[in-house]
Amino acid sequence: MRIPLGLRVHAGTSALLVVLTAVACLLVSGLPRMMQASFDEALRRALTTAAAVQTDLTVTGEPAAPNGDLHQRARFEDHDAQWRRLLPAALRSLIRPGGHMSAKTVRTPAAATISGAVTYINLGWLSDADRRVDWVEGREPGGPSTMVHDGATIPVVEVGVVDEAVRRMGLRIGQTRMLGSTTLTAVRIVGVFRAKDPGDRAWSHDADVPHVTWVRLPTGVEEFHTTTLMSDDGLAALTSGAHNLTYRWVLPLDGRAATALGVPDVEAAIAEFERQLAVRGTSVISHRLVTGLPKLLGDFLTALAAARTVMYLVLGGLLAVALGVIALGVRLLTDRMEHTLALARARGGSLWQVTVAGGALTALAVGPAALAGYGLSFLVPGPVPPIVHLGPVVVVVTAVSFAVVRLVLAHRTPLNERRDDVATARPSARRVTMEVMVVVLAPAGAYLLRARGLSGSAREDPFLLLIPIALTLAAALITLRCYPYPLRLLVRLAARGRAAVPFLGLTRAARARSASALPVLILLPALSVSVFAAVISDGIATTQRLASWQKVGAPIKLTSAADIPAETIERVRGTPGVERVALALTGRVRIGDTGEWPYAVAVDLAEWRRVAGDGPLDLPALSGSTSALLSPGLGARGTFEIMWLSPAKLTTQGMIDTLPGFYFSGQFLLVPREVLPWPAANTLLIKGDVAPAELARLVPAATVETQERALAAIQADPLAGTVRSTLLVVTVALGVYALVAIVLSLVVGAPERARAVSLLRTLGLSERQARRLTVLELLPLVLVTALAGLALGLGLPAALGPGVDMSSYAGGLPVGDYTPGLLTPAALAAGLTLCALAGAYAHTAIGRRRNLGAVLRVGDLT
């Protein structure tokens, strides 16, 4: 058999197979690249938006003896070069050149106080101070000197102070302050500086330098902390014996160079670098690594595991359905070659020759198409995970193997005639046993998955992938085995009527078991996975909206550090677009019996409910003017007294885990506004359509949050966007594949169906009756499979349970509401039904062009 001639003869079927293969390879190779690119983008965004103190690697050294002190910049630079040489390869590629070094003292007390407050003036040196600060008064510090104090010679260090310390701590140029408790050091203030760029990420490592820290201790004592800056020469005056001294070398991380696939290697490299630092420590100085990078990477991997789990599930379903549709196309091609190969077999061709000819024809159709789809996938930007290369290979191997197996079974003996529509072979005991095992083990596996939980992502826990496949296969087997039985009851009812069309149509549908196995195995997973994807997507969207409401607590929330004047509140009420305003006061209160200082919220709950309107918030209720709801951190207390604006006695009414818009953990309590001695408010909960900028203009010192902005921020997460967009693409693709499967099942059975309809037409069957006959033959399979697929898709989220934790994409809230709307199931069922009807009518219309006399001349009636 000449293969090119076979392609020309079966050009239409080969072209269909080419399109199906190319699209399948494009999807299975392109979607993983798109997802991996989004994973990388999510990681880079997480690393670049986090504070530098969390992402950078900071090596700290604490000298314990004088010979461990570093007094020259050159020695700091030598250590910096040493740390960079110790970096493992996975970390070295992520560390940018530059960074900075520092030496600081901590909790260095000053001799005098400010209005009874304790003052701490720490000494600090930054290697890049000339790049990060501007000297606004005085001059830059110079080298140290000495002075005599109480008969002893002590060092005098020239320092500069931040301008905020001048205002809040009374420090001035020209002052000399004595530092220390036992060993004294004098500092002379010679300049005042200000940060050049207060928003520079590097300041997160040295937040104590550009700002004064104020602390109120539980005893009521106030503390002021500031860190001064000295010159390189001032390092000579910093000794570990006189101060609590710490050295730091900051190795800045380049988050833009990170990749999701390299996260495990980076985690291992951090652990190795930490071990190397511990080994380098000595008795005179100890070194350790300080970084929040492992936690950031751990949080990212948690979110990534959920994304990969859903991606593996839906992509695995997509690949299975695509392979099934390609198998239908291969079946159509082998059916078209049936007579040619049977003739070659009858004329002495060996089974090997016939099989090779059919397999080569299939390979010639799917091979170049797979390469084309694989090549087009590289137009999708993103890294290349192994599945990009593996997917097309699986498609080609499956298509050719299916063709070879089908040809071997069909042509084992020459002229192997059979009638599948008349008698159906009884399944063997081995096949029945296997099917029963699948049906029994699939629900048992789902139960075990829910009981034991998930031990990682889908890649780490293959059990999660096997369960959906087993459930789908079990549902398909049950559908395939059971759907003829209700049809036979309908056949008996139709046999009692006088109309022949219902009886003939339902009879043909009930006898089509052998021919319908492959369409069922395609339609059911296509529908179930597409419904599963739609349900997951709807659940994420619903929970994202709930999370945004939980975060803000109202359509608009205006929060001020100080009380908002009554006239300002009235101006807000009168702003065009503002419909309702609920007043709330937040602050810390003192519990009289225990001395605890929890946070408290006093709010008008009735007005808050009216502000929330039809939002998804479940607001608490208070039954009395002295009732209180306490967080679990406070526990039940009965009656207790608080000191806020005035003393008040409260009675515990119950417990609340969170308070939407205010607090989600820790110690807090909710009280009615009647507790307040006067109507103070520092928070406004607003309902209406008003620009946040207008509210910010009315209350300049306030922060304005909106539920819409909170929702947009949650949805803007790259991983969340990728999950939802991938689910949408897969849903559409599976819907299209389901329709293609219906069309192909029509085409595969078209010759036999057309012959039967033509013969019935010669016996008086009208065109209208022929259309009804075709519809009755197709609709039962489509409807039963659609219902089974919809039911399985709706049940998969609940069955998988702990394997589909999508809280990372829903503002931290667990996605538990997997109740879909009626639109998606109705649209899928209606689409399949309409496609079946359209195919039936098209098939009947094509059949009208057949010459009925030619049917009689074939001799089928003799």
GROMACS .gro file of N, CA, C and O in nm, residues 204-266:
model
  252
  204SER      N    1   1.493   4.954   5.514
  204SER     CA    2   1.429   4.855   5.602
  204SER      C    3   1.532   4.782   5.687
  204SER      O    4   1.499   4.731   5.794
  205HIS      N    5   1.659   4.778   5.641
  205HIS     CA    6   1.766   4.720   5.724
  205HIS      C    7   1.808   4.815   5.836
  205HIS      O    8   1.860   4.770   5.938
  206ASP      N    9   1.789   4.943   5.814
  206ASP     CA   10   1.838   5.044   5.908
  206ASP      C   11   1.727   5.142   5.942
  206ASP      O   12   1.746   5.263   5.937
  207ALA      N   13   1.609   5.089   5.975
  207ALA     CA   14   1.496   5.177   6.005
  207ALA      C   15   1.521   5.263   6.127
  207ALA      O   16   1.455   5.366   6.145
  208ASP      N   17   1.616   5.224   6.211
  208ASP     CA   18   1.645   5.303   6.331
  208ASP      C   19   1.727   5.429   6.301
  208ASP      O   20   1.740   5.516   6.387
  209VAL      N   21   1.782   5.440   6.180
  209VAL     CA   22   1.867   5.556   6.147
  209VAL      C   23   1.784   5.677   6.104
  209VAL      O   24   1.800   5.787   6.158
  210PRO      N   25   1.691   5.667   6.007
  210PRO     CA   26   1.619   5.787   5.963
  210PRO      C   27   1.502   5.828   6.051
  210PRO      O   28   1.440   5.931   6.027
  211HIS      N   29   1.470   5.748   6.153
  211HIS     CA   30   1.356   5.779   6.238
  211HIS      C   31   1.390   5.757   6.385
  211HIS      O   32   1.476   5.674   6.419
  212VAL      N   33   1.320   5.832   6.469
  212VAL     CA   34   1.329   5.814   6.614
  212VAL      C   35   1.223   5.713   6.656
  212VAL      O   36   1.109   5.718   6.611
  213THR      N   37   1.262   5.621   6.740
  213THR     CA   38   1.169   5.520   6.790
  213THR      C   39   1.122   5.560   6.929
  213THR      O   40   1.204   5.588   7.018
  214TRP      N   41   0.990   5.561   6.945
  214TRP     CA   42   0.930   5.593   7.075
  214TRP      C   43   0.858   5.470   7.127
  214TRP      O   44   0.782   5.406   7.054
  215VAL      N   45   0.881   5.435   7.253
  215VAL     CA   46   0.822   5.315   7.312
  215VAL      C   47   0.765   5.353   7.449
  215VAL      O   48   0.832   5.422   7.528
  216ARG      N   49   0.641   5.310   7.475
  216ARG     CA   50   0.584   5.324   7.609
  216ARG      C   51   0.580   5.185   7.672
  216ARG      O   52   0.513   5.094   7.622
  217LEU      N   53   0.651   5.169   7.781
  217LEU     CA   54   0.657   5.041   7.850
  217LEU      C   55   0.529   5.018   7.929
  217LEU      O   56   0.455   5.112   7.960
  218PRO      N   57   0.497   4.892   7.962
  218PRO     CA   58   0.377   4.864   8.043
  218PRO      C   59   0.376   4.939   8.176
  218PRO      O   60   0.271   4.967   8.232
  219THR      N   61   0.495   4.974   8.226
  219THR     CA   62   0.502   5.049   8.352
  219THR      C   63   0.469   5.196   8.333
  219THR      O   64   0.460   5.270   8.432
  220GLY      N   65   0.452   5.240   8.209
  220GLY     CA   66   0.422   5.380   8.182
  220GLY      C   67   0.543   5.463   8.147
  220GLY      O   68   0.530   5.580   8.107
  221VAL      N   69   0.664   5.408   8.159
  221VAL     CA   70   0.787   5.481   8.127
  221VAL      C   71   0.801   5.492   7.975
  221VAL      O   72   0.778   5.394   7.903
  222GLU      N   73   0.841   5.610   7.928
  222GLU     CA   74   0.862   5.633   7.785
  222GLU      C   75   1.011   5.620   7.752
  222GLU      O   76   1.097   5.661   7.832
  223GLU      N   77   1.040   5.566   7.632
  223GLU     CA   78   1.178   5.554   7.584
  223GLU      C   79   1.189   5.616   7.446
  223GLU      O   80   1.101   5.597   7.362
  224PHE      N   81   1.299   5.690   7.424
  224PHE     CA   82   1.332   5.743   7.293
  224PHE      C   83   1.463   5.679   7.248
  224PHE      O   84   1.561   5.676   7.324
  225HIS      N   85   1.462   5.625   7.124
  225HIS     CA   86   1.581   5.562   7.068
  225HIS      C   87   1.615   5.632   6.937
  225HIS      O   88   1.528   5.654   6.852
  226THR      N   89   1.743   5.664   6.917
  226THR     CA   90   1.791   5.715   6.790
  226THR      C   91   1.929   5.658   6.764
  226THR      O   92   2.004   5.625   6.858
  227THR      N   93   1.962   5.644   6.637
  227THR     CA   94   2.094   5.593   6.597
  227THR      C   95   2.166   5.702   6.520
  227THR      O   96   2.112   5.754   6.421
  228THR      N   97   2.283   5.738   6.563
  228THR     CA   98   2.362   5.843   6.499
  228THR      C   99   2.448   5.783   6.388
  228THR      O  100   2.456   5.660   6.373
  229LEU      N  101   2.514   5.868   6.312
  229LEU     CA  102   2.607   5.825   6.208
  229LEU      C  103   2.744   5.883   6.234
  229LEU      O  104   2.758   6.001   6.275
  230MET      N  105   2.845   5.802   6.212
  230MET     CA  106   2.985   5.844   6.230
  230MET      C  107   3.061   5.819   6.101
  230MET      O  108   3.012   5.755   6.007
  231SER      N  109   3.183   5.870   6.095
  231SER     CA  110   3.268   5.852   5.978
  231SER      C  111   3.342   5.719   5.985
  231SER      O  112   3.335   5.646   6.085
  232ASP      N  113   3.418   5.690   5.877
  232ASP     CA  114   3.499   5.567   5.877
  232ASP      C  115   3.601   5.569   5.989
  232ASP      O  116   3.630   5.466   6.052
  233ASP      N  117   3.656   5.688   6.016
  233ASP     CA  118   3.758   5.697   6.123
  233ASP      C  119   3.697   5.671   6.260
  233ASP      O  120   3.766   5.628   6.353
  234GLY      N  121   3.565   5.694   6.273
  234GLY     CA  122   3.501   5.672   6.402
  234GLY      C  123   3.492   5.526   6.441
  234GLY      O  124   3.465   5.494   6.558
  235LEU      N  125   3.513   5.435   6.345
  235LEU     CA  126   3.510   5.293   6.377
  235LEU      C  127   3.613   5.255   6.482
  235LEU      O  128   3.594   5.158   6.557
  236ALA      N  129   3.722   5.334   6.488
  236ALA     CA  130   3.827   5.301   6.585
  236ALA      C  131   3.778   5.313   6.728
  236ALA      O  132   3.836   5.253   6.820
  237ALA      N  133   3.671   5.392   6.750
  237ALA     CA  134   3.621   5.412   6.886
  237ALA      C  135   3.516   5.309   6.925
  237ALA      O  136   3.475   5.305   7.041
  238LEU      N  137   3.472   5.224   6.831
  238LEU     CA  138   3.371   5.123   6.861
  238LEU      C  139   3.440   4.995   6.909
  238LEU      O  140   3.511   4.929   6.833
  239THR      N  141   3.420   4.961   7.033
  239THR     CA  142   3.480   4.841   7.090
  239THR      C  143   3.372   4.757   7.154
  239THR      O  144   3.275   4.808   7.209
  240SER      N  145   3.389   4.627   7.144
  240SER     CA  146   3.290   4.535   7.198
  240SER      C  147   3.288   4.539   7.350
  240SER      O  148   3.186   4.508   7.411
  241GLY      N  149   3.397   4.579   7.414
  241GLY     CA  150   3.399   4.581   7.558
  241GLY      C  151   3.315   4.692   7.617
  241GLY      O  152   3.268   4.682   7.730
  242ALA      N  153   3.296   4.802   7.541
  242ALA     CA  154   3.224   4.917   7.595
  242ALA      C  155   3.079   4.923   7.547
  242ALA      O  156   2.999   4.997   7.605
  243HIS      N  157   3.042   4.848   7.443
  243HIS     CA  158   2.908   4.861   7.386
  243HIS      C  159   2.855   4.724   7.346
  243HIS      O  160   2.932   4.629   7.326
  244ASN      N  161   2.721   4.719   7.332
  244ASN     CA  162   2.657   4.603   7.269
  244ASN      C  163   2.667   4.624   7.119
  244ASN      O  164   2.585   4.694   7.059
  245LEU      N  165   2.769   4.567   7.059
  245LEU     CA  166   2.808   4.599   6.922
  245LEU      C  167   2.770   4.486   6.828
  245LEU      O  168   2.788   4.369   6.861
  246THR      N  169   2.718   4.524   6.712
  246THR     CA  170   2.682   4.426   6.610
  246THR      C  171   2.728   4.476   6.474
  246THR      O  172   2.708   4.593   6.439
  247TYR      N  173   2.791   4.386   6.398
  247TYR     CA  174   2.831   4.415   6.260
  247TYR      C  175   2.732   4.348   6.165
  247TYR      O  176   2.684   4.238   6.193
  248ARG      N  177   2.708   4.412   6.052
  248ARG     CA  178   2.616   4.355   5.952
  248ARG      C  179   2.674   4.372   5.813
  248ARG      O  180   2.725   4.479   5.779
  249TRP      N  181   2.661   4.266   5.734
  249TRP     CA  182   2.694   4.269   5.592
  249TRP      C  183   2.567   4.231   5.516
  249TRP      O  184   2.517   4.119   5.531
  250VAL      N  185   2.514   4.322   5.438
  250VAL     CA  186   2.389   4.300   5.366
  250VAL      C  187   2.420   4.261   5.222
  250VAL      O  188   2.485   4.337   5.148
  251LEU      N  189   2.377   4.140   5.186
  251LEU     CA  190   2.392   4.090   5.049
  251LEU      C  191   2.256   4.102   4.981
  251LEU      O  192   2.165   4.023   5.010
  252PRO      N  193   2.238   4.200   4.892
  252PRO     CA  194   2.104   4.226   4.836
  252PRO      C  195   2.062   4.119   4.736
  252PRO      O  196   2.141   4.073   4.653
  253LEU      N  197   1.937   4.080   4.746
  253LEU     CA  198   1.881   3.978   4.657
  253LEU      C  199   1.820   4.044   4.534
  253LEU      O  200   1.747   4.144   4.545
  254ASP      N  201   1.848   3.990   4.418
  254ASP     CA  202   1.785   4.035   4.294
  254ASP      C  203   1.664   3.946   4.268
  254ASP      O  204   1.677   3.837   4.210
  255GLY      N  205   1.546   3.990   4.312
  255GLY     CA  206   1.426   3.909   4.298
  255GLY      C  207   1.388   3.883   4.155
  255GLY      O  208   1.321   3.784   4.124
  256ARG      N  209   1.429   3.970   4.062
  256ARG     CA  210   1.393   3.952   3.921
  256ARG      C  211   1.464   3.833   3.858
  256ARG      O  212   1.425   3.788   3.751
  257ALA      N  213   1.569   3.783   3.921
  257ALA     CA  214   1.642   3.668   3.866
  257ALA      C  215   1.591   3.535   3.919
  257ALA      O  216   1.640   3.430   3.879
  258ALA      N  217   1.494   3.538   4.010
  258ALA     CA  218   1.445   3.413   4.070
  258ALA      C  219   1.346   3.343   3.977
  258ALA      O  220   1.275   3.407   3.899
  259THR      N  221   1.342   3.212   3.987
  259THR     CA  222   1.247   3.131   3.911
  259THR      C  223   1.179   3.033   4.006
  259THR      O  224   1.238   2.989   4.105
  260ALA      N  225   1.055   2.999   3.973
  260ALA     CA  226   0.979   2.908   4.059
  260ALA      C  227   1.042   2.769   4.062
  260ALA      O  228   1.041   2.702   4.167
  261LEU      N  229   1.096   2.725   3.950
  261LEU     CA  230   1.158   2.593   3.948
  261LEU      C  231   1.283   2.586   4.034
  261LEU      O  232   1.321   2.478   4.080
  262GLY      N  233   1.348   2.700   4.058
  262GLY     CA  234   1.471   2.699   4.135
  262GLY      C  235   1.453   2.722   4.283
  262GLY      O  236   1.552   2.726   4.357
  263VAL      N  237   1.328   2.736   4.330
  263VAL     CA  238   1.304   2.764   4.472
  263VAL      C  239   1.358   2.654   4.562
  263VAL      O  240   1.424   2.683   4.663
  264PRO      N  241   1.335   2.525   4.535
  264PRO     CA  242   1.392   2.422   4.624
  264PRO      C  243   1.543   2.429   4.634
  264PRO      O  244   1.600   2.411   4.743
  265ASP      N  245   1.612   2.459   4.523
  265ASP     CA  246   1.758   2.472   4.527
  265ASP      C  247   1.800   2.592   4.611
  265ASP      O  248   1.901   2.587   4.682
  266VAL      N  249   1.724   2.702   4.601
  266VAL     CA  250   1.757   2.821   4.680
  266VAL      C  251   1.740   2.792   4.829
  266VAL      O  252   1.822   2.832   4.911
   0.00000   0.00000   0.00000
